[in-house]
């Protein structure tokens, strides 16, 4: 997910009424959570510390455990 606390809170609050939400503030942590299974959708920010969303998505799609999980990129940045 996004690495900005305000964006994380907003997304989590909106989605909590309709689904279970797990939050990660880095690409590495997102990979760890996804690898545990039971994830139906991943929201990734493009810009995150240490590992950006593009790299995290590449790793998710190369892992047989997570390659089928849909990924949506989100960002608080304007073009």
Short mmCIF file of the N, C-alpha and C atoms (twelve columns), coordinates in Angstrom:
data_MODEL
# 
_entry.id   MODEL 
# 
loop_
_atom_site.group_PDB 
_atom_site.id 
_atom_site.type_symbol 
_atom_site.label_atom_id 
_atom_site.label_alt_id 
_atom_site.label_comp_id 
_atom_site.label_asym_id 
_atom_site.label_seq_id 
_atom_site.Cartn_x 
_atom_site.Cartn_y 
_atom_site.Cartn_z 
_atom_site.pdbx_PDB_model_num 
ATOM 1   N N  . UNK A 1  0.830   -1.189  0.000   1 
ATOM 2   C CA . UNK A 1  0.000   0.000   0.000   1 
ATOM 3   C C  . UNK A 1  0.872   1.249   0.000   1 
ATOM 4   N N  . UNK A 2  0.232   2.355   0.066   1 
ATOM 5   C CA . UNK A 2  0.878   3.656   0.102   1 
ATOM 6   C C  . UNK A 2  1.724   3.790   1.362   1 
ATOM 7   N N  . UNK A 3  2.795   4.591   1.318   1 
ATOM 8   C CA . UNK A 3  3.660   4.746   2.490   1 
ATOM 9   C C  . UNK A 3  3.384   6.021   3.281   1 
ATOM 10  N N  . UNK A 4  2.438   6.835   2.858   1 
ATOM 11  C CA . UNK A 4  2.106   8.058   3.582   1 
ATOM 12  C C  . UNK A 4  1.015   7.753   4.612   1 
ATOM 13  N N  . UNK A 5  1.256   8.064   5.887   1 
ATOM 14  C CA . UNK A 5  0.285   7.719   6.942   1 
ATOM 15  C C  . UNK A 5  -1.133  8.222   6.679   1 
ATOM 16  N N  . UNK A 6  -1.291  9.446   6.212   1 
ATOM 17  C CA . UNK A 6  -2.632  9.988   5.971   1 
ATOM 18  C C  . UNK A 6  -3.340  9.209   4.861   1 
ATOM 19  N N  . UNK A 7  -2.625  8.873   3.803   1 
ATOM 20  C CA . UNK A 7  -3.213  8.106   2.704   1 
ATOM 21  C C  . UNK A 7  -3.566  6.693   3.155   1 
ATOM 22  N N  . UNK A 8  -2.696  6.095   3.952   1 
ATOM 23  C CA . UNK A 8  -2.962  4.751   4.478   1 
ATOM 24  C C  . UNK A 8  -4.232  4.739   5.327   1 
ATOM 25  N N  . UNK A 9  -4.338  5.715   6.216   1 
ATOM 26  C CA . UNK A 9  -5.524  5.788   7.084   1 
ATOM 27  C C  . UNK A 9  -6.797  5.944   6.265   1 
ATOM 28  N N  . UNK A 10 -6.767  6.827   5.276   1 
ATOM 29  C CA . UNK A 10 -7.941  7.068   4.450   1 
ATOM 30  C C  . UNK A 10 -8.342  5.809   3.680   1 
ATOM 31  N N  . UNK A 11 -7.400  5.187   2.990   1 
ATOM 32  C CA . UNK A 11 -7.712  3.968   2.234   1 
ATOM 33  C C  . UNK A 11 -8.223  2.860   3.147   1 
ATOM 34  N N  . UNK A 12 -7.546  2.647   4.260   1 
ATOM 35  C CA . UNK A 12 -7.945  1.593   5.190   1 
ATOM 36  C C  . UNK A 12 -9.334  1.854   5.750   1 
ATOM 37  N N  . UNK A 13 -9.617  3.087   6.110   1 
ATOM 38  C CA . UNK A 13 -10.920 3.434   6.683   1 
ATOM 39  C C  . UNK A 13 -12.040 3.214   5.674   1 
ATOM 40  N N  . UNK A 14 -11.835 3.617   4.442   1 
ATOM 41  C CA . UNK A 14 -12.846 3.450   3.405   1 
ATOM 42  C C  . UNK A 14 -13.096 1.965   3.126   1 
ATOM 43  N N  . UNK A 15 -12.034 1.177   3.092   1 
ATOM 44  C CA . UNK A 15 -12.165 -0.227  2.711   1 
ATOM 45  C C  . UNK A 15 -12.562 -1.156  3.852   1 
ATOM 46  N N  . UNK A 16 -12.335 -0.767  5.095   1 
ATOM 47  C CA . UNK A 16 -12.601 -1.656  6.235   1 
ATOM 48  C C  . UNK A 16 -14.057 -2.072  6.366   1 
ATOM 49  N N  . UNK A 17 -14.971 -1.260  5.877   1 
ATOM 50  C CA . UNK A 17 -16.389 -1.606  5.964   1 
ATOM 51  C C  . UNK A 17 -16.778 -2.726  4.995   1 
ATOM 52  N N  . UNK A 18 -15.970 -2.935  3.957   1 
ATOM 53  C CA . UNK A 18 -16.334 -3.924  2.943   1 
ATOM 54  C C  . UNK A 18 -15.360 -5.093  2.832   1 
ATOM 55  N N  . UNK A 19 -14.208 -5.001  3.496   1 
ATOM 56  C CA . UNK A 19 -13.241 -6.097  3.423   1 
ATOM 57  C C  . UNK A 19 -12.243 -6.009  4.573   1 
ATOM 58  N N  . UNK A 20 -11.485 -7.075  4.763   1 
ATOM 59  C CA . UNK A 20 -10.398 -7.065  5.732   1 
ATOM 60  C C  . UNK A 20 -9.221  -6.330  5.099   1 
ATOM 61  N N  . UNK A 21 -8.554  -5.494  5.879   1 
ATOM 62  C CA . UNK A 21 -7.461  -4.680  5.358   1 
ATOM 63  C C  . UNK A 21 -6.185  -4.982  6.135   1 
ATOM 64  N N  . UNK A 22 -5.115  -5.272  5.408   1 
ATOM 65  C CA . UNK A 22 -3.776  -5.405  5.984   1 
ATOM 66  C C  . UNK A 22 -2.938  -4.290  5.382   1 
ATOM 67  N N  . UNK A 23 -2.127  -3.631  6.200   1 
ATOM 68  C CA . UNK A 23 -1.378  -2.462  5.753   1 
ATOM 69  C C  . UNK A 23 0.121   -2.745  5.809   1 
ATOM 70  N N  . UNK A 24 0.820   -2.339  4.758   1 
ATOM 71  C CA . UNK A 24 2.278   -2.415  4.709   1 
ATOM 72  C C  . UNK A 24 2.797   -1.048  4.295   1 
ATOM 73  N N  . UNK A 25 3.893   -0.625  4.882   1 
ATOM 74  C CA . UNK A 25 4.465   0.681   4.536   1 
ATOM 75  C C  . UNK A 25 5.729   0.551   3.694   1 
ATOM 76  N N  . UNK A 26 6.026   -0.658  3.250   1 
ATOM 77  C CA . UNK A 26 7.178   -0.870  2.363   1 
ATOM 78  C C  . UNK A 26 6.877   -2.029  1.423   1 
ATOM 79  N N  . UNK A 27 7.571   -2.048  0.301   1 
ATOM 80  C CA . UNK A 27 7.400   -3.139  -0.649  1 
ATOM 81  C C  . UNK A 27 7.763   -4.487  -0.045  1 
ATOM 82  N N  . UNK A 28 8.830   -4.518  0.749   1 
ATOM 83  C CA . UNK A 28 9.254   -5.758  1.384   1 
ATOM 84  C C  . UNK A 28 8.202   -6.318  2.315   1 
ATOM 85  N N  . UNK A 29 7.592   -5.458  3.097   1 
ATOM 86  C CA . UNK A 29 6.546   -5.911  4.022   1 
ATOM 87  C C  . UNK A 29 5.309   -6.373  3.248   1 
ATOM 88  N N  . UNK A 30 4.993   -5.696  2.150   1 
ATOM 89  C CA . UNK A 30 3.864   -6.121  1.316   1 
ATOM 90  C C  . UNK A 30 4.098   -7.525  0.777   1 
ATOM 91  N N  . UNK A 31 5.323   -7.822  0.366   1 
ATOM 92  C CA . UNK A 31 5.650   -9.162  -0.125  1 
ATOM 93  C C  . UNK A 31 5.475   -10.205 0.968   1 
ATOM 94  N N  . UNK A 32 5.913   -9.879  2.171   1 
ATOM 95  C CA . UNK A 32 5.780   -10.809 3.300   1 
ATOM 96  C C  . UNK A 32 4.311   -11.112 3.575   1 
ATOM 97  N N  . UNK A 33 3.483   -10.082 3.620   1 
ATOM 98  C CA . UNK A 33 2.054   -10.265 3.889   1 
ATOM 99  C C  . UNK A 33 1.415   -11.100 2.787   1 
ATOM 100 N N  . UNK A 34 1.687   -10.755 1.539   1 
ATOM 101 C CA . UNK A 34 1.084   -11.465 0.409   1 
ATOM 102 C C  . UNK A 34 1.498   -12.933 0.381   1 
ATOM 103 N N  . UNK A 35 2.739   -13.222 0.726   1 
ATOM 104 C CA . UNK A 35 3.241   -14.595 0.694   1 
ATOM 105 C C  . UNK A 35 2.553   -15.491 1.725   1 
ATOM 106 N N  . UNK A 36 1.958   -14.894 2.754   1 
ATOM 107 C CA . UNK A 36 1.256   -15.675 3.770   1 
ATOM 108 C C  . UNK A 36 -0.065  -16.221 3.243   1 
ATOM 109 N N  . UNK A 37 -0.539  -15.685 2.125   1 
ATOM 110 C CA . UNK A 37 -1.760  -16.180 1.508   1 
ATOM 111 C C  . UNK A 37 -3.004  -15.466 2.004   1 
ATOM 112 N N  . UNK A 38 -4.111  -15.779 1.365   1 
ATOM 113 C CA . UNK A 38 -5.391  -15.208 1.750   1 
ATOM 114 C C  . UNK A 38 -5.605  -13.780 1.278   1 
ATOM 115 N N  . UNK A 39 -4.768  -13.300 0.374   1 
ATOM 116 C CA . UNK A 39 -4.880  -11.932 -0.130  1 
ATOM 117 C C  . UNK A 39 -5.630  -11.963 -1.457  1 
ATOM 118 N N  . UNK A 40 -6.678  -11.143 -1.561  1 
ATOM 119 C CA . UNK A 40 -7.499  -11.108 -2.774  1 
ATOM 120 C C  . UNK A 40 -7.155  -9.957  -3.713  1 
ATOM 121 N N  . UNK A 41 -6.546  -8.906  -3.185  1 
ATOM 122 C CA . UNK A 41 -6.222  -7.716  -3.968  1 
ATOM 123 C C  . UNK A 41 -5.101  -6.970  -3.258  1 
ATOM 124 N N  . UNK A 42 -4.182  -6.405  -4.042  1 
ATOM 125 C CA . UNK A 42 -3.082  -5.629  -3.473  1 
ATOM 126 C C  . UNK A 42 -3.123  -4.230  -4.075  1 
ATOM 127 N N  . UNK A 43 -3.124  -3.223  -3.206  1 
ATOM 128 C CA . UNK A 43 -2.987  -1.831  -3.625  1 
ATOM 129 C C  . UNK A 43 -1.541  -1.433  -3.337  1 
ATOM 130 N N  . UNK A 44 -0.836  -0.960  -4.352  1 
ATOM 131 C CA . UNK A 44 0.570   -0.593  -4.196  1 
ATOM 132 C C  . UNK A 44 0.800   0.848   -4.613  1 
ATOM 133 N N  . UNK A 45 1.556   1.566   -3.803  1 
ATOM 134 C CA . UNK A 45 2.021   2.888   -4.196  1 
ATOM 135 C C  . UNK A 45 3.237   2.687   -5.097  1 
ATOM 136 N N  . UNK A 46 3.395   3.529   -6.072  1 
ATOM 137 C CA . UNK A 46 4.557   3.439   -6.949  1 
ATOM 138 C C  . UNK A 46 5.816   3.835   -6.189  1 
ATOM 139 N N  . UNK A 47 5.736   4.863   -5.355  1 
ATOM 140 C CA . UNK A 47 6.900   5.375   -4.627  1 
ATOM 141 C C  . UNK A 47 6.818   4.932   -3.169  1 
ATOM 142 N N  . UNK A 48 7.736   4.032   -2.774  1 
ATOM 143 C CA . UNK A 48 7.839   3.563   -1.393  1 
ATOM 144 C C  . UNK A 48 9.312   3.479   -1.034  1 
ATOM 145 N N  . UNK A 49 9.620   3.520   0.251   1 
ATOM 146 C CA . UNK A 49 11.027  3.435   0.660   1 
ATOM 147 C C  . UNK A 49 11.597  2.037   0.400   1 
ATOM 148 N N  . UNK A 50 12.875  1.979   0.126   1 
ATOM 149 C CA . UNK A 50 13.655  0.753   -0.060  1 
ATOM 150 C C  . UNK A 50 13.294  -0.001  -1.335  1 
ATOM 151 N N  . UNK A 51 12.046  -0.385  -1.517  1 
ATOM 152 C CA . UNK A 51 11.615  -1.098  -2.721  1 
ATOM 153 C C  . UNK A 51 10.360  -0.412  -3.244  1 
ATOM 154 N N  . UNK A 52 10.432  0.105   -4.471  1 
ATOM 155 C CA . UNK A 52 9.263   0.808   -4.994  1 
ATOM 156 C C  . UNK A 52 8.175   -0.176  -5.425  1 
ATOM 157 N N  . UNK A 53 7.014   0.354   -5.745  1 
ATOM 158 C CA . UNK A 53 5.881   -0.473  -6.107  1 
ATOM 159 C C  . UNK A 53 6.090   -1.277  -7.377  1 
ATOM 160 N N  . UNK A 54 6.840   -0.731  -8.325  1 
ATOM 161 C CA . UNK A 54 7.117   -1.459  -9.571  1 
ATOM 162 C C  . UNK A 54 7.921   -2.718  -9.266  1 
ATOM 163 N N  . UNK A 55 8.956   -2.597  -8.460  1 
ATOM 164 C CA . UNK A 55 9.772   -3.753  -8.076  1 
ATOM 165 C C  . UNK A 55 8.946   -4.745  -7.264  1 
ATOM 166 N N  . UNK A 56 8.138   -4.245  -6.319  1 
ATOM 167 C CA . UNK A 56 7.291   -5.131  -5.519  1 
ATOM 168 C C  . UNK A 56 6.333   -5.899  -6.424  1 
ATOM 169 N N  . UNK A 57 5.732   -5.233  -7.389  1 
ATOM 170 C CA . UNK A 57 4.812   -5.885  -8.311  1 
ATOM 171 C C  . UNK A 57 5.538   -6.934  -9.151  1 
ATOM 172 N N  . UNK A 58 6.719   -6.609  -9.622  1 
ATOM 173 C CA . UNK A 58 7.516   -7.565  -10.395 1 
ATOM 174 C C  . UNK A 58 7.776   -8.824  -9.581  1 
ATOM 175 N N  . UNK A 59 8.128   -8.654  -8.318  1 
ATOM 176 C CA . UNK A 59 8.383   -9.811  -7.452  1 
ATOM 177 C C  . UNK A 59 7.092   -10.588 -7.162  1 
ATOM 178 N N  . UNK A 60 5.995   -9.876  -6.946  1 
ATOM 179 C CA . UNK A 60 4.716   -10.550 -6.719  1 
ATOM 180 C C  . UNK A 60 4.330   -11.409 -7.915  1 
ATOM 181 N N  . UNK A 61 4.515   -10.885 -9.108  1 
ATOM 182 C CA . UNK A 61 4.119   -11.597 -10.319 1 
ATOM 183 C C  . UNK A 61 5.077   -12.728 -10.677 1 
ATOM 184 N N  . UNK A 62 6.280   -12.718 -10.120 1 
ATOM 185 C CA . UNK A 62 7.220   -13.810 -10.384 1 
ATOM 186 C C  . UNK A 62 7.120   -14.930 -9.343  1 
ATOM 187 N N  . UNK A 63 6.345   -14.719 -8.301  1 
ATOM 188 C CA . UNK A 63 6.177   -15.712 -7.239  1 
ATOM 189 C C  . UNK A 63 4.900   -16.508 -7.503  1 
ATOM 190 N N  . UNK A 64 4.990   -17.830 -7.636  1 
ATOM 191 C CA . UNK A 64 3.793   -18.631 -7.911  1 
ATOM 192 C C  . UNK A 64 2.696   -18.473 -6.861  1 
ATOM 193 N N  . UNK A 65 3.062   -18.144 -5.625  1 
ATOM 194 C CA . UNK A 65 2.065   -17.976 -4.564  1 
ATOM 195 C C  . UNK A 65 1.241   -16.715 -4.734  1 
ATOM 196 N N  . UNK A 66 1.785   -15.709 -5.411  1 
ATOM 197 C CA . UNK A 66 1.102   -14.412 -5.486  1 
ATOM 198 C C  . UNK A 66 0.853   -13.914 -6.911  1 
ATOM 199 N N  . UNK A 67 1.308   -14.647 -7.898  1 
ATOM 200 C CA . UNK A 67 1.196   -14.132 -9.277  1 
ATOM 201 C C  . UNK A 67 -0.237  -13.916 -9.725  1 
ATOM 202 N N  . UNK A 68 -1.200  -14.634 -9.165  1 
ATOM 203 C CA . UNK A 68 -2.589  -14.480 -9.565  1 
ATOM 204 C C  . UNK A 68 -3.358  -13.398 -8.830  1 
ATOM 205 N N  . UNK A 69 -2.713  -12.758 -7.861  1 
ATOM 206 C CA . UNK A 69 -3.392  -11.721 -7.083  1 
ATOM 207 C C  . UNK A 69 -3.387  -10.416 -7.888  1 
ATOM 208 N N  . UNK A 70 -4.552  -9.818  -8.125  1 
ATOM 209 C CA . UNK A 70 -4.585  -8.547  -8.851  1 
ATOM 210 C C  . UNK A 70 -3.878  -7.437  -8.062  1 
ATOM 211 N N  . UNK A 71 -3.224  -6.553  -8.797  1 
ATOM 212 C CA . UNK A 71 -2.515  -5.419  -8.206  1 
ATOM 213 C C  . UNK A 71 -3.055  -4.137  -8.837  1 
ATOM 214 N N  . UNK A 72 -3.383  -3.178  -7.975  1 
ATOM 215 C CA . UNK A 72 -3.786  -1.843  -8.436  1 
ATOM 216 C C  . UNK A 72 -2.782  -0.856  -7.862  1 
ATOM 217 N N  . UNK A 73 -2.221  -0.030  -8.716  1 
ATOM 218 C CA . UNK A 73 -1.308  1.002   -8.248  1 
ATOM 219 C C  . UNK A 73 -2.092  2.228   -7.828  1 
ATOM 220 N N  . UNK A 74 -1.722  2.771   -6.664  1 
ATOM 221 C CA . UNK A 74 -2.310  4.010   -6.160  1 
ATOM 222 C C  . UNK A 74 -1.174  4.988   -5.889  1 
ATOM 223 N N  . UNK A 75 -1.470  6.248   -5.974  1 
ATOM 224 C CA . UNK A 75 -0.437  7.236   -5.688  1 
ATOM 225 C C  . UNK A 75 -1.083  8.547   -5.299  1 
ATOM 226 N N  . UNK A 76 -0.441  9.241   -4.367  1 
ATOM 227 C CA . UNK A 76 -0.880  10.554  -3.971  1 
ATOM 228 C C  . UNK A 76 -0.201  11.641  -4.779  1 
ATOM 229 N N  . UNK A 77 0.660   11.241  -5.704  1 
ATOM 230 C CA . UNK A 77 1.404   12.207  -6.502  1 
ATOM 231 C C  . UNK A 77 0.654   12.577  -7.754  1 
ATOM 232 N N  . UNK A 78 0.727   13.841  -8.097  1 
ATOM 233 C CA . UNK A 78 0.161   14.299  -9.372  1 
ATOM 234 C C  . UNK A 78 1.176   14.028  -10.466 1 
ATOM 235 N N  . UNK A 79 0.730   13.950  -11.683 1 
ATOM 236 C CA . UNK A 79 1.639   13.704  -12.812 1 
ATOM 237 C C  . UNK A 79 2.663   14.755  -12.946 1 
# 
